[in-house]
mmCIF file with all atom_site columns, C-alpha atoms in Angstrom:
data_model
loop_
_atom_site.group_PDB
_atom_site.id
_atom_site.type_symbol
_atom_site.label_atom_id
_atom_site.label_alt_id
_atom_site.label_comp_id
_atom_site.label_asym_id
_atom_site.label_entity_id
_atom_site.label_seq_id
_atom_site.pdbx_PDB_ins_code
_atom_site.Cartn_x
_atom_site.Cartn_y
_atom_site.Cartn_z
_atom_site.occupancy
_atom_site.B_iso_or_equiv
_atom_site.pdbx_formal_charge
_atom_site.auth_seq_id
_atom_site.auth_comp_id
_atom_site.auth_asym_id
_atom_site.auth_atom_id
_atom_site.pdbx_PDB_model_num
ATOM 1   C CA . MET A 1 1   ? 193.311 -51.323 2.648   1.00 70.00 ? 1   MET A CA 1
ATOM 2   C CA . LEU A 1 2   ? 197.078 -51.429 2.514   1.00 78.00 ? 2   LEU A CA 1
ATOM 3   C CA . THR A 1 3   ? 199.019 -48.378 1.455   1.00 84.00 ? 3   THR A CA 1
ATOM 4   C CA . LEU A 1 4   ? 201.263 -48.655 -1.572  1.00 89.00 ? 4   LEU A CA 1
ATOM 5   C CA . ASN A 1 5   ? 204.316 -48.602 0.703   1.00 93.00 ? 5   ASN A CA 1
ATOM 6   C CA . GLN A 1 6   ? 202.917 -51.449 2.830   1.00 90.00 ? 6   GLN A CA 1
ATOM 7   C CA . THR A 1 7   ? 202.285 -53.550 -0.270  1.00 90.00 ? 7   THR A CA 1
ATOM 8   C CA . ILE A 1 8   ? 205.782 -52.913 -1.603  1.00 94.00 ? 8   ILE A CA 1
ATOM 9   C CA . GLU A 1 9   ? 207.221 -53.869 1.783   1.00 94.00 ? 9   GLU A CA 1
ATOM 10  C CA . ILE A 1 10  ? 205.344 -57.204 1.722   1.00 93.00 ? 10  ILE A CA 1
ATOM 11  C CA . LEU A 1 11  ? 206.738 -57.972 -1.732  1.00 94.00 ? 11  LEU A CA 1
ATOM 12  C CA . LYS A 1 12  ? 210.239 -56.853 -0.770  1.00 94.00 ? 12  LYS A CA 1
ATOM 13  C CA . ASN A 1 13  ? 210.137 -59.037 2.363   1.00 93.00 ? 13  ASN A CA 1
ATOM 14  C CA . PHE A 1 14  ? 209.255 -62.057 0.231   1.00 94.00 ? 14  PHE A CA 1
ATOM 15  C CA . SER A 1 15  ? 212.225 -61.343 -2.002  1.00 94.00 ? 15  SER A CA 1
ATOM 16  C CA . LEU A 1 16  ? 214.584 -60.895 0.924   1.00 93.00 ? 16  LEU A CA 1
ATOM 17  C CA . LYS A 1 17  ? 213.470 -64.125 2.635   1.00 92.00 ? 17  LYS A CA 1
ATOM 18  C CA . HIS A 1 18  ? 213.335 -66.343 -0.459  1.00 94.00 ? 18  HIS A CA 1
ATOM 19  C CA . LYS A 1 19  ? 216.124 -68.921 -0.733  1.00 91.00 ? 19  LYS A CA 1
ATOM 20  C CA . GLN A 1 20  ? 216.725 -68.195 -4.425  1.00 91.00 ? 20  GLN A CA 1
ATOM 21  C CA . LEU A 1 21  ? 216.441 -64.416 -4.247  1.00 91.00 ? 21  LEU A CA 1
ATOM 22  C CA . GLY A 1 22  ? 217.750 -62.433 -1.251  1.00 81.00 ? 22  GLY A CA 1
ATOM 23  C CA . ARG A 1 23  ? 218.571 -65.425 0.945   1.00 84.00 ? 23  ARG A CA 1
ATOM 24  C CA . GLY A 1 24  ? 218.047 -63.151 3.937   1.00 76.00 ? 24  GLY A CA 1
ATOM 25  C CA . ILE A 1 25  ? 221.149 -61.095 3.167   1.00 81.00 ? 25  ILE A CA 1
ATOM 26  C CA . SER A 1 26  ? 220.504 -58.879 0.140   1.00 82.00 ? 26  SER A CA 1
ATOM 27  C CA . SER A 1 27  ? 217.649 -56.696 -1.045  1.00 85.00 ? 27  SER A CA 1
ATOM 28  C CA . ASN A 1 28  ? 219.368 -56.179 -4.420  1.00 88.00 ? 28  ASN A CA 1
ATOM 29  C CA . HIS A 1 29  ? 217.266 -59.001 -5.857  1.00 91.00 ? 29  HIS A CA 1
ATOM 30  C CA . PHE A 1 30  ? 214.164 -56.807 -5.582  1.00 93.00 ? 30  PHE A CA 1
ATOM 31  C CA . TYR A 1 31  ? 213.240 -53.688 -7.501  1.00 94.00 ? 31  TYR A CA 1
ATOM 32  C CA . PHE A 1 32  ? 210.123 -51.537 -7.539  1.00 95.00 ? 32  PHE A CA 1
ATOM 33  C CA . GLY A 1 33  ? 209.836 -49.119 -10.432 1.00 92.00 ? 33  GLY A CA 1
ATOM 34  C CA . ASP A 1 34  ? 209.645 -48.662 -14.172 1.00 88.00 ? 34  ASP A CA 1
ATOM 35  C CA . LYS A 1 35  ? 211.274 -51.037 -16.649 1.00 82.00 ? 35  LYS A CA 1
ATOM 36  C CA . TRP A 1 36  ? 213.672 -48.428 -17.997 1.00 82.00 ? 36  TRP A CA 1
ATOM 37  C CA . GLU A 1 37  ? 214.933 -47.903 -14.446 1.00 84.00 ? 37  GLU A CA 1
ATOM 38  C CA . VAL A 1 38  ? 215.637 -51.613 -14.038 1.00 81.00 ? 38  VAL A CA 1
ATOM 39  C CA . ASN A 1 39  ? 217.757 -51.632 -17.161 1.00 77.00 ? 39  ASN A CA 1
ATOM 40  C CA . ALA A 1 40  ? 219.739 -48.620 -15.905 1.00 79.00 ? 40  ALA A CA 1
ATOM 41  C CA . ASN A 1 41  ? 220.424 -50.020 -12.424 1.00 81.00 ? 41  ASN A CA 1
ATOM 42  C CA . ASP A 1 42  ? 223.787 -51.781 -12.152 1.00 82.00 ? 42  ASP A CA 1
ATOM 43  C CA . ALA A 1 43  ? 223.350 -52.668 -8.462  1.00 83.00 ? 43  ALA A CA 1
ATOM 44  C CA . LEU A 1 44  ? 220.635 -55.268 -9.119  1.00 87.00 ? 44  LEU A CA 1
ATOM 45  C CA . LEU A 1 45  ? 221.392 -58.948 -8.729  1.00 89.00 ? 45  LEU A CA 1
ATOM 46  C CA . TYR A 1 46  ? 219.839 -61.937 -10.501 1.00 90.00 ? 46  TYR A CA 1
ATOM 47  C CA . PRO A 1 47  ? 217.574 -63.744 -10.103 1.00 93.00 ? 47  PRO A CA 1
ATOM 48  C CA . LEU A 1 48  ? 215.508 -60.573 -9.849  1.00 93.00 ? 48  LEU A CA 1
ATOM 49  C CA . MET A 1 49  ? 211.990 -59.811 -8.710  1.00 95.00 ? 49  MET A CA 1
ATOM 50  C CA . TRP A 1 50  ? 210.888 -56.606 -10.412 1.00 94.00 ? 50  TRP A CA 1
ATOM 51  C CA . VAL A 1 51  ? 207.549 -55.027 -9.484  1.00 95.00 ? 51  VAL A CA 1
ATOM 52  C CA . SER A 1 52  ? 205.848 -52.155 -11.278 1.00 94.00 ? 52  SER A CA 1
ATOM 53  C CA . LEU A 1 53  ? 202.549 -50.470 -10.553 1.00 93.00 ? 53  LEU A CA 1
ATOM 54  C CA . LEU A 1 54  ? 200.009 -50.644 -13.361 1.00 91.00 ? 54  LEU A CA 1
ATOM 55  C CA . PRO A 1 55  ? 197.401 -47.904 -13.898 1.00 89.00 ? 55  PRO A CA 1
ATOM 56  C CA . THR A 1 56  ? 194.962 -47.783 -10.979 1.00 83.00 ? 56  THR A CA 1
ATOM 57  C CA . VAL A 1 57  ? 191.320 -46.941 -11.573 1.00 78.00 ? 57  VAL A CA 1
ATOM 58  C CA . PRO A 1 58  ? 188.520 -46.890 -8.980  1.00 80.00 ? 58  PRO A CA 1
ATOM 59  C CA . ASP A 1 59  ? 185.447 -48.977 -9.790  1.00 81.00 ? 59  ASP A CA 1
ATOM 60  C CA . LYS A 1 60  ? 181.873 -47.620 -9.789  1.00 85.00 ? 60  LYS A CA 1
ATOM 61  C CA . SER A 1 61  ? 181.599 -47.962 -6.016  1.00 86.00 ? 61  SER A CA 1
ATOM 62  C CA . GLY A 1 62  ? 184.826 -46.028 -5.463  1.00 77.00 ? 62  GLY A CA 1
ATOM 63  C CA . LEU A 1 63  ? 186.893 -49.067 -4.505  1.00 78.00 ? 63  LEU A CA 1
ATOM 64  C CA . VAL A 1 64  ? 190.471 -48.641 -5.651  1.00 76.00 ? 64  VAL A CA 1
ATOM 65  C CA . THR A 1 65  ? 192.222 -51.755 -6.882  1.00 80.00 ? 65  THR A CA 1
ATOM 66  C CA . ARG A 1 66  ? 195.965 -51.650 -7.338  1.00 84.00 ? 66  ARG A CA 1
ATOM 67  C CA . LYS A 1 67  ? 197.409 -53.873 -10.012 1.00 87.00 ? 67  LYS A CA 1
ATOM 68  C CA . PHE A 1 68  ? 201.044 -54.815 -10.250 1.00 91.00 ? 68  PHE A CA 1
ATOM 69  C CA . GLN A 1 69  ? 203.176 -56.430 -12.854 1.00 92.00 ? 69  GLN A CA 1
ATOM 70  C CA . ILE A 1 70  ? 205.636 -58.785 -11.190 1.00 93.00 ? 70  ILE A CA 1
ATOM 71  C CA . ASP A 1 71  ? 208.479 -60.165 -13.262 1.00 94.00 ? 71  ASP A CA 1
ATOM 72  C CA . ILE A 1 72  ? 210.776 -62.867 -11.980 1.00 95.00 ? 72  ILE A CA 1
ATOM 73  C CA . SER A 1 73  ? 213.828 -63.110 -14.183 1.00 93.00 ? 73  SER A CA 1
ATOM 74  C CA . ASP A 1 74  ? 217.303 -64.557 -14.310 1.00 94.00 ? 74  ASP A CA 1
ATOM 75  C CA . LYS A 1 75  ? 220.151 -64.611 -16.752 1.00 93.00 ? 75  LYS A CA 1
ATOM 76  C CA . VAL A 1 76  ? 220.450 -67.326 -19.374 1.00 95.00 ? 76  VAL A CA 1
ATOM 77  C CA . ASN A 1 77  ? 223.903 -68.230 -20.681 1.00 95.00 ? 77  ASN A CA 1
ATOM 78  C CA . LYS A 1 78  ? 224.667 -67.177 -24.246 1.00 96.00 ? 78  LYS A CA 1
ATOM 79  C CA . ASP A 1 79  ? 224.807 -70.830 -25.269 1.00 97.00 ? 79  ASP A CA 1
ATOM 80  C CA . GLU A 1 80  ? 221.458 -71.350 -23.493 1.00 96.00 ? 80  GLU A CA 1
ATOM 81  C CA . SER A 1 81  ? 222.932 -74.254 -21.535 1.00 95.00 ? 81  SER A CA 1
ATOM 82  C CA . ASN A 1 82  ? 221.032 -73.205 -18.400 1.00 95.00 ? 82  ASN A CA 1
ATOM 83  C CA . GLU A 1 83  ? 217.759 -72.143 -20.044 1.00 96.00 ? 83  GLU A CA 1
ATOM 84  C CA . THR A 1 84  ? 215.627 -74.996 -18.688 1.00 96.00 ? 84  THR A CA 1
ATOM 85  C CA . HIS A 1 85  ? 217.148 -74.538 -15.237 1.00 96.00 ? 85  HIS A CA 1
ATOM 86  C CA . VAL A 1 86  ? 216.327 -70.797 -15.274 1.00 96.00 ? 86  VAL A CA 1
ATOM 87  C CA . LEU A 1 87  ? 212.770 -71.443 -16.470 1.00 96.00 ? 87  LEU A CA 1
ATOM 88  C CA . SER A 1 88  ? 212.227 -74.038 -13.763 1.00 96.00 ? 88  SER A CA 1
ATOM 89  C CA . ASP A 1 89  ? 213.665 -71.844 -10.998 1.00 95.00 ? 89  ASP A CA 1
ATOM 90  C CA . THR A 1 90  ? 211.761 -68.706 -11.981 1.00 95.00 ? 90  THR A CA 1
ATOM 91  C CA . GLU A 1 91  ? 208.525 -70.663 -12.225 1.00 96.00 ? 91  GLU A CA 1
ATOM 92  C CA . SER A 1 92  ? 209.167 -72.095 -8.764  1.00 95.00 ? 92  SER A CA 1
ATOM 93  C CA . ILE A 1 93  ? 209.726 -68.576 -7.369  1.00 96.00 ? 93  ILE A CA 1
ATOM 94  C CA . CYS A 1 94  ? 206.407 -67.464 -8.914  1.00 94.00 ? 94  CYS A CA 1
ATOM 95  C CA . PHE A 1 95  ? 204.521 -70.302 -7.219  1.00 94.00 ? 95  PHE A CA 1
ATOM 96  C CA . ASP A 1 96  ? 206.278 -69.529 -3.931  1.00 95.00 ? 96  ASP A CA 1
ATOM 97  C CA . LEU A 1 97  ? 205.233 -65.864 -4.239  1.00 94.00 ? 97  LEU A CA 1
ATOM 98  C CA . LEU A 1 98  ? 201.583 -66.802 -4.755  1.00 91.00 ? 98  LEU A CA 1
ATOM 99  C CA . ASN A 1 99  ? 201.669 -69.118 -1.730  1.00 92.00 ? 99  ASN A CA 1
ATOM 100 C CA . TYR A 1 100 ? 203.351 -66.420 0.384   1.00 92.00 ? 100 TYR A CA 1
ATOM 101 C CA . LEU A 1 101 ? 200.794 -63.771 -0.565  1.00 89.00 ? 101 LEU A CA 1
ATOM 102 C CA . GLU A 1 102 ? 197.893 -66.133 0.098   1.00 86.00 ? 102 GLU A CA 1
ATOM 103 C CA . GLN A 1 103 ? 199.288 -66.899 3.567   1.00 86.00 ? 103 GLN A CA 1
ATOM 104 C CA . ILE A 1 104 ? 199.730 -63.181 4.323   1.00 83.00 ? 104 ILE A CA 1
ATOM 105 C CA . ALA A 1 105 ? 196.197 -62.413 3.104   1.00 77.00 ? 105 ALA A CA 1
ATOM 106 C CA . ASP A 1 106 ? 194.657 -65.276 5.098   1.00 70.00 ? 106 ASP A CA 1
ATOM 107 C CA . ALA A 1 107 ? 196.575 -64.459 8.286   1.00 64.00 ? 107 ALA A CA 1
ATOM 108 C CA . SER A 1 108 ? 195.794 -60.770 8.421   1.00 63.00 ? 108 SER A CA 1
ATOM 109 C CA . GLU A 1 109 ? 192.657 -60.449 6.313   1.00 57.00 ? 109 GLU A CA 1
ATOM 110 C CA . ILE A 1 110 ? 194.143 -57.592 4.295   1.00 62.00 ? 110 ILE A CA 1
ATOM 111 C CA . GLY A 1 111 ? 191.884 -58.042 1.308   1.00 61.00 ? 111 GLY A CA 1
ATOM 112 C CA . MET A 1 112 ? 194.245 -59.227 -1.416  1.00 62.00 ? 112 MET A CA 1
ATOM 113 C CA . LEU A 1 113 ? 192.803 -60.748 -4.555  1.00 60.00 ? 113 LEU A CA 1
ATOM 114 C CA . PHE A 1 114 ? 194.956 -62.699 -6.927  1.00 60.00 ? 114 PHE A CA 1
ATOM 115 C CA . GLY A 1 115 ? 194.652 -62.970 -10.660 1.00 59.00 ? 115 GLY A CA 1
ATOM 116 C CA . ASN A 1 116 ? 196.901 -63.153 -13.611 1.00 57.00 ? 116 ASN A CA 1
ATOM 117 C CA . THR A 1 117 ? 197.189 -61.507 -16.937 1.00 54.00 ? 117 THR A CA 1
ATOM 118 C CA . THR A 1 118 ? 199.573 -62.554 -19.605 1.00 52.00 ? 118 THR A CA 1
ATOM 119 C CA . ASN A 1 119 ? 200.396 -60.952 -22.886 1.00 53.00 ? 119 ASN A CA 1
ATOM 120 C CA . GLN A 1 120 ? 201.696 -63.345 -25.482 1.00 43.00 ? 120 GLN A CA 1
#
């Protein structure tokens, strides 16, 4: 099982390597922490990949499953002229992240399971 730090590093590496996020030069497009901390951090750049740890509870067998909330966001102009562009790009980043994590999991057999939860 990966440690929390190892998991964060995998996610941060994705952000750094992605052509629309870090572009290999900046880690300021990635943030791990609570939402209120994101809003208070002026050093962050958009588009942004923000990851927070959700409550972790062991199952009946003692297996611990970590759950994360991953938000991919970008800024929309006040006149919303780029809204569709932002939606398309952030969706594309989400699909790229899933593909990246599946490749990592397959290559190293680290035991990642993928699912989604949405609150509407």
